[in-house]
Amino acid sequence: MKTYEIIHREQIAERVKVFIVYAPLITKHCRPGQFLIVMVHENGERIPLTIADFDQERGVVEIVFQEVGKSTVQLGAMEAGECLHAMVGPLGHASEITGWKGVVAVGGGIGVAPVFPIARGCKQNGARVTSIIGARTSELLIYEKKMRAISDELIVCTDDGSYGRQAMVTEPLRELLETEEEIDLCVAIGPAIMMKSVAETTRPFGVKTVVSLNSIMIDGTGMCGGCRVSVGGETYFACVDGPEFDGHEVDFELLMARQGMYRDQEKDAADEPSHPCRIGLHPRKPA
Ligand code: FES
């Protein structure tokens, strides 16, 4: 096997793919909550992706991504047997997975994948883990089997009721908080609006709530400043200070405004095959 070879490729939901990549040096140091930077080709964009799973014995790491822009579409077009141009990591601070009694792991959409190793780590360290996973519809639900295998209890929600309970993830979360006494941590990963709602649900109960903000990163190394977040009134970089932060302290309004910031440039990049820039600025026109 070659380093960064894609040894397994699978479509697990609409526009969502999972790659298992041979990367023994990276895998050796992986811990739950960390992320990787992936490049498809030499001039490609750096794509930050949270680690969805890893197997240190086999030297493989699992990444899950949604084809939402030019670079992730290029990534999704790669086949098993091909090699990624580069993979850097593990980056970011690892999750705190020891010392908890009761953990609720909440994953929304593609966020279920990065929540998985954190929930598993908490379980392996003695916590009772209740997982709540949600998606808009049953076809978009991922990692159900994996989450069920490592959870004491799994609650599945869909917005349209096509599978599991028709509810937002915050509904069963509130019920758990009202009835279970031993919950001391909630980990939530998913769309910003979901993480915000989860944080608002846990706030009155005083349960520590951790959210992961990898989705706003660009270069992932602390150099571009694109991942600035306001947490407790202070500015942090999600890539070097996170990706996890206290959900009760994150300024989600600012986060959501910043997430939409490069939408036009992303569209330009998708429409313009010769776009020379990697951070979303307009291409330079020849003089
Ligand atoms: S992603 Fe560029 S500074 Fe964090």
Short mmCIF file of C-alpha atoms and ligand atoms in Angstrom, two decimals:
data_model
loop_
_atom_site.label_atom_id
_atom_site.label_comp_id
_atom_site.label_asym_id
_atom_site.label_seq_id
_atom_site.Cartn_x
_atom_site.Cartn_y
_atom_site.Cartn_z
CA MET A 1 0.00 0.00 0.00
CA LYS A 2 1.22 3.51 -0.79
CA THR A 3 1.07 6.39 1.66
CA TYR A 4 -2.15 8.41 1.27
CA GLU A 5 -3.66 5.69 -0.91
CA ILE A 6 -7.44 5.55 -0.79
CA ILE A 7 -8.04 1.94 0.15
CA HIS A 8 -11.80 2.22 0.49
CA ARG A 9 -14.25 4.63 -1.05
CA GLU A 10 -17.96 4.62 -0.47
CA GLN A 11 -20.91 6.93 -0.97
CA ILE A 12 -22.89 6.84 2.28
CA ALA A 13 -25.50 9.52 1.60
CA GLU A 14 -26.37 12.03 -1.07
CA ARG A 15 -23.11 13.86 -1.94
CA VAL A 16 -21.45 12.36 1.17
CA LYS A 17 -18.47 10.06 0.75
CA VAL A 18 -16.23 8.16 3.10
CA PHE A 19 -12.59 7.44 2.29
CA ILE A 20 -10.34 5.15 4.25
CA VAL A 21 -6.79 6.30 3.61
CA TYR A 22 -3.51 4.57 4.36
CA ALA A 23 -1.49 7.04 6.43
CA PRO A 24 0.38 5.14 9.18
CA LEU A 25 2.49 8.04 10.44
CA ILE A 26 -0.56 10.24 10.91
CA THR A 27 -2.71 7.51 12.37
CA LYS A 28 -0.07 6.74 14.99
CA HIS A 29 -0.70 10.12 16.61
CA CYS A 30 -4.46 10.54 16.03
CA ARG A 31 -6.73 11.33 18.93
CA PRO A 32 -10.49 11.99 18.90
CA GLY A 33 -11.46 15.55 18.01
CA GLN A 34 -8.45 16.33 15.85
CA PHE A 35 -8.52 17.14 12.16
CA LEU A 36 -6.49 16.73 8.98
CA ILE A 37 -5.69 18.85 5.95
CA VAL A 38 -6.08 17.09 2.63
CA MET A 39 -4.93 18.18 -0.83
CA VAL A 40 -6.19 16.47 -3.96
CA HIS A 41 -3.41 17.75 -6.24
CA GLU A 42 -0.36 19.99 -6.09
CA ASN A 43 -2.24 23.23 -6.76
CA GLY A 44 -5.37 22.15 -4.95
CA GLU A 45 -7.07 23.86 -2.06
CA ARG A 46 -6.25 22.71 1.45
CA ILE A 47 -9.37 20.94 2.73
CA PRO A 48 -9.71 20.67 6.53
CA LEU A 49 -11.59 17.52 7.55
CA THR A 50 -12.23 16.24 11.05
CA ILE A 51 -11.03 12.69 11.67
CA ALA A 52 -14.04 10.38 11.59
CA ASP A 53 -12.20 7.21 12.64
CA PHE A 54 -8.73 5.71 12.75
CA ASP A 55 -7.15 2.32 13.22
CA GLN A 56 -3.60 2.47 14.52
CA GLU A 57 -2.91 -1.22 13.86
CA ARG A 58 -3.84 -0.99 10.19
CA GLY A 59 -2.42 2.53 9.84
CA VAL A 60 -5.60 3.88 8.31
CA VAL A 61 -7.65 6.98 8.87
CA GLU A 62 -11.26 7.55 7.87
CA ILE A 63 -12.53 10.84 6.49
CA VAL A 64 -16.09 11.78 5.64
CA PHE A 65 -16.93 14.77 3.49
CA GLN A 66 -19.78 16.36 1.66
CA GLU A 67 -19.30 17.50 -1.92
CA VAL A 68 -20.25 21.14 -1.47
CA GLY A 69 -17.62 23.09 -3.43
CA LYS A 70 -15.06 22.70 -6.19
CA SER A 71 -12.39 21.05 -4.03
CA THR A 72 -14.65 18.56 -2.28
CA VAL A 73 -16.16 17.60 -5.65
CA GLN A 74 -12.61 16.97 -6.94
CA LEU A 75 -11.91 14.92 -3.83
CA GLY A 76 -15.10 12.91 -4.31
CA ALA A 77 -14.09 12.11 -7.89
CA MET A 78 -11.00 10.24 -6.70
CA GLU A 79 -11.15 6.48 -6.89
CA ALA A 80 -9.97 3.72 -4.56
CA GLY A 81 -6.34 2.93 -5.39
CA GLU A 82 -5.47 6.56 -6.16
CA CYS A 83 -3.32 8.58 -3.76
CA LEU A 84 -4.11 11.96 -2.26
CA HIS A 85 -1.45 14.52 -3.08
CA ALA A 86 -0.99 15.38 0.61
CA MET A 87 -2.42 14.80 4.02
CA VAL A 88 -1.25 16.77 7.05
CA GLY A 89 -2.10 16.05 10.63
CA PRO A 90 -3.28 15.29 13.14
CA LEU A 91 -3.95 18.98 13.86
CA GLY A 92 -5.83 20.82 16.59
CA HIS A 93 -6.40 19.95 20.21
CA ALA A 94 -7.78 16.54 21.05
CA SER A 95 -11.09 16.15 22.88
CA GLU A 96 -11.20 15.67 26.63
CA ILE A 97 -12.56 12.14 26.82
CA THR A 98 -11.68 11.10 30.39
CA GLY A 99 -13.36 11.79 33.70
CA TRP A 100 -16.99 12.03 32.50
CA LYS A 101 -19.85 10.08 34.07
CA GLY A 102 -22.61 10.71 31.56
CA VAL A 103 -22.08 12.05 28.06
CA VAL A 104 -24.63 13.04 25.44
CA ALA A 105 -23.11 13.03 21.96
CA VAL A 106 -25.16 14.99 19.45
CA GLY A 107 -24.41 14.81 15.74
CA GLY A 108 -26.30 16.56 12.98
CA GLY A 109 -25.93 15.75 9.28
CA ILE A 110 -22.32 15.11 8.37
CA GLY A 111 -21.36 16.14 11.94
CA VAL A 112 -22.27 12.64 13.10
CA ALA A 113 -18.96 11.38 11.66
CA PRO A 114 -16.60 13.53 13.78
CA VAL A 115 -18.74 13.01 16.88
CA PHE A 116 -18.22 9.25 16.57
CA PRO A 117 -14.57 8.94 17.79
CA ILE A 118 -15.27 11.36 20.65
CA ALA A 119 -18.30 9.37 21.83
CA ARG A 120 -16.32 6.13 21.49
CA GLY A 121 -13.41 7.61 23.46
CA CYS A 122 -15.73 8.70 26.28
CA LYS A 123 -17.33 5.25 26.33
CA GLN A 124 -13.93 3.51 26.44
CA ASN A 125 -13.05 5.70 29.41
CA GLY A 126 -16.06 4.63 31.45
CA ALA A 127 -18.77 7.16 30.64
CA ARG A 128 -22.35 6.22 29.95
CA VAL A 129 -22.90 7.53 26.42
CA THR A 130 -26.25 8.50 24.98
CA SER A 131 -26.07 9.54 21.36
CA ILE A 132 -28.57 11.59 19.43
CA ILE A 133 -28.08 11.74 15.69
CA GLY A 134 -30.19 13.64 13.22
CA ALA A 135 -30.60 14.47 9.58
CA ARG A 136 -33.14 16.21 7.39
CA THR A 137 -34.32 12.90 5.97
CA SER A 138 -33.47 9.18 6.26
CA GLU A 139 -31.32 9.24 3.08
CA LEU A 140 -29.01 11.79 4.65
CA LEU A 141 -28.48 9.91 7.89
CA ILE A 142 -24.93 8.56 8.31
CA TYR A 143 -22.98 6.40 10.78
CA GLU A 144 -26.07 4.98 12.50
CA LYS A 145 -24.55 1.50 12.86
CA LYS A 146 -21.24 2.81 14.16
CA MET A 147 -22.91 5.11 16.66
CA ARG A 148 -25.21 2.35 17.90
CA ALA A 149 -22.22 0.07 18.49
CA ILE A 150 -20.51 2.47 20.89
CA SER A 151 -23.53 4.04 22.61
CA ASP A 152 -25.48 2.85 25.62
CA GLU A 153 -28.50 4.39 23.97
CA LEU A 154 -29.00 5.82 20.48
CA ILE A 155 -31.79 8.17 19.51
CA VAL A 156 -32.32 8.87 15.81
CA CYS A 157 -34.21 11.92 14.60
CA THR A 158 -35.20 13.12 11.15
CA ASP A 159 -36.78 16.46 10.33
CA ASP A 160 -39.37 14.87 8.05
CA GLY A 161 -40.08 11.78 10.18
CA SER A 162 -38.93 9.43 7.40
CA TYR A 163 -36.90 7.46 9.97
CA GLY A 164 -36.65 7.45 13.75
CA ARG A 165 -38.36 10.19 15.64
CA GLN A 166 -39.66 13.26 13.82
CA ALA A 167 -37.92 15.91 15.85
CA MET A 168 -34.99 18.24 16.10
CA VAL A 169 -32.11 16.74 18.08
CA THR A 170 -32.77 19.25 20.85
CA GLU A 171 -36.13 17.67 21.75
CA PRO A 172 -34.79 14.32 23.04
CA LEU A 173 -31.80 16.21 24.44
CA ARG A 174 -34.07 18.34 26.62
CA GLU A 175 -35.95 15.25 27.80
CA LEU A 176 -32.70 13.56 28.76
CA LEU A 177 -31.51 16.60 30.65
CA GLU A 178 -34.81 16.70 32.53
CA THR A 179 -34.75 13.03 33.49
CA GLU A 180 -31.11 11.89 33.72
CA GLU A 181 -29.09 13.14 36.62
CA GLU A 182 -25.64 12.00 35.69
CA ILE A 183 -25.05 13.98 32.50
CA ASP A 184 -21.92 16.08 32.87
CA LEU A 185 -20.93 16.61 29.23
CA CYS A 186 -22.69 17.30 25.95
CA VAL A 187 -20.66 17.21 22.73
CA ALA A 188 -22.37 18.64 19.65
CA ILE A 189 -21.12 18.70 16.08
CA GLY A 190 -23.18 19.72 13.08
CA PRO A 191 -24.48 22.83 11.38
CA ALA A 192 -23.85 26.03 13.36
CA ILE A 193 -27.56 26.57 13.92
CA MET A 194 -27.84 23.10 15.45
CA MET A 195 -24.85 23.61 17.73
CA LYS A 196 -26.31 26.94 18.82
CA SER A 197 -29.67 25.31 19.64
CA VAL A 198 -27.95 22.51 21.55
CA ALA A 199 -25.98 25.05 23.59
CA GLU A 200 -29.17 26.97 24.37
CA THR A 201 -30.88 23.74 25.43
CA THR A 202 -28.12 22.69 27.84
CA ARG A 203 -27.45 26.18 29.23
CA PRO A 204 -30.27 26.24 31.82
CA PHE A 205 -29.14 22.82 33.07
CA GLY A 206 -25.54 23.96 33.55
CA VAL A 207 -24.17 21.01 31.56
CA LYS A 208 -20.77 21.62 29.98
CA THR A 209 -21.26 21.75 26.21
CA VAL A 210 -18.49 21.40 23.69
CA VAL A 211 -18.90 22.27 20.00
CA SER A 212 -16.45 21.71 17.13
CA LEU A 213 -15.91 24.54 14.68
CA ASN A 214 -13.81 22.92 11.97
CA SER A 215 -16.30 23.88 9.27
CA ILE A 216 -15.08 27.49 9.11
CA MET A 217 -11.42 26.71 8.51
CA ILE A 218 -9.54 27.51 5.33
CA ASP A 219 -5.81 26.78 5.53
CA GLY A 220 -5.99 25.14 8.96
CA THR A 221 -2.60 26.35 10.16
CA GLY A 222 -3.24 29.68 11.88
CA MET A 223 -1.97 31.76 8.94
CA CYS A 224 -5.02 32.90 6.98
CA GLY A 225 -7.19 34.15 9.84
CA GLY A 226 -10.28 32.78 8.10
CA CYS A 227 -11.34 30.74 11.10
CA ARG A 228 -11.58 33.61 13.61
CA VAL A 229 -14.24 32.98 16.21
CA SER A 230 -15.40 34.97 19.17
CA VAL A 231 -15.62 32.90 22.33
CA GLY A 232 -16.42 34.57 25.64
CA GLY A 233 -15.67 37.95 24.05
CA GLU A 234 -12.13 36.90 23.04
CA THR A 235 -10.98 36.15 19.51
CA TYR A 236 -9.60 32.68 18.79
CA PHE A 237 -8.55 30.76 15.71
CA ALA A 238 -10.57 27.55 15.39
CA CYS A 239 -7.65 25.71 13.79
CA VAL A 240 -4.95 26.33 16.38
CA ASP A 241 -7.00 27.12 19.50
CA GLY A 242 -9.75 24.58 18.75
CA PRO A 243 -11.45 23.04 16.97
CA GLU A 244 -13.51 22.52 20.15
CA PHE A 245 -14.85 25.39 22.19
CA ASP A 246 -17.29 25.97 25.03
CA GLY A 247 -20.64 26.09 23.24
CA HIS A 248 -22.09 28.43 25.87
CA GLU A 249 -19.44 31.03 25.08
CA VAL A 250 -19.32 30.91 21.25
CA ASP A 251 -20.79 33.88 19.38
CA PHE A 252 -22.84 31.83 16.93
CA GLU A 253 -24.39 34.86 15.19
CA LEU A 254 -20.94 36.04 14.15
CA LEU A 255 -19.93 32.51 13.21
CA MET A 256 -22.94 32.07 10.92
CA ALA A 257 -22.35 35.48 9.31
CA ARG A 258 -18.71 34.55 8.65
CA GLN A 259 -19.66 31.16 7.19
CA GLY A 260 -21.57 32.87 4.37
CA MET A 261 -18.73 35.28 3.64
CA TYR A 262 -17.04 33.39 0.79
CA ARG A 263 -20.20 32.06 -0.85
CA ASP A 264 -19.84 34.16 -4.03
CA GLN A 265 -16.15 33.35 -4.36
CA GLU A 266 -16.86 29.66 -3.87
CA LYS A 267 -19.38 29.85 -6.70
CA ASP A 268 -16.81 31.66 -8.87
CA ALA A 269 -14.29 28.92 -8.14
CA ALA A 270 -16.75 26.24 -9.17
CA ASP A 271 -17.60 28.10 -12.40
CA GLU A 272 -14.02 29.13 -13.25
CA PRO A 273 -11.73 26.17 -13.78
CA SER A 274 -8.55 28.29 -13.91
CA HIS A 275 -9.14 30.03 -10.58
CA PRO A 276 -5.58 30.48 -9.29
CA CYS A 277 -6.27 31.34 -5.68
CA ARG A 278 -6.60 29.01 -2.73
CA ILE A 279 -8.31 31.20 -0.18
CA GLY A 280 -11.35 32.41 -2.01
CA LEU A 281 -10.25 35.81 -3.38
CA HIS A 282 -11.14 36.85 -6.91
CA PRO A 283 -8.72 35.64 -9.59
CA ARG A 284 -6.24 38.23 -10.78
CA LYS A 285 -7.00 39.41 -14.28
CA PRO A 286 -3.97 39.62 -16.60
CA ALA A 287 -2.79 43.26 -17.05
S1 FES B 1 -7.98 28.20 9.13
FE1 FES B 1 -6.61 29.78 8.59
S2 FES B 1 -6.04 30.64 10.48
FE2 FES B 1 -7.32 28.99 11.00
#
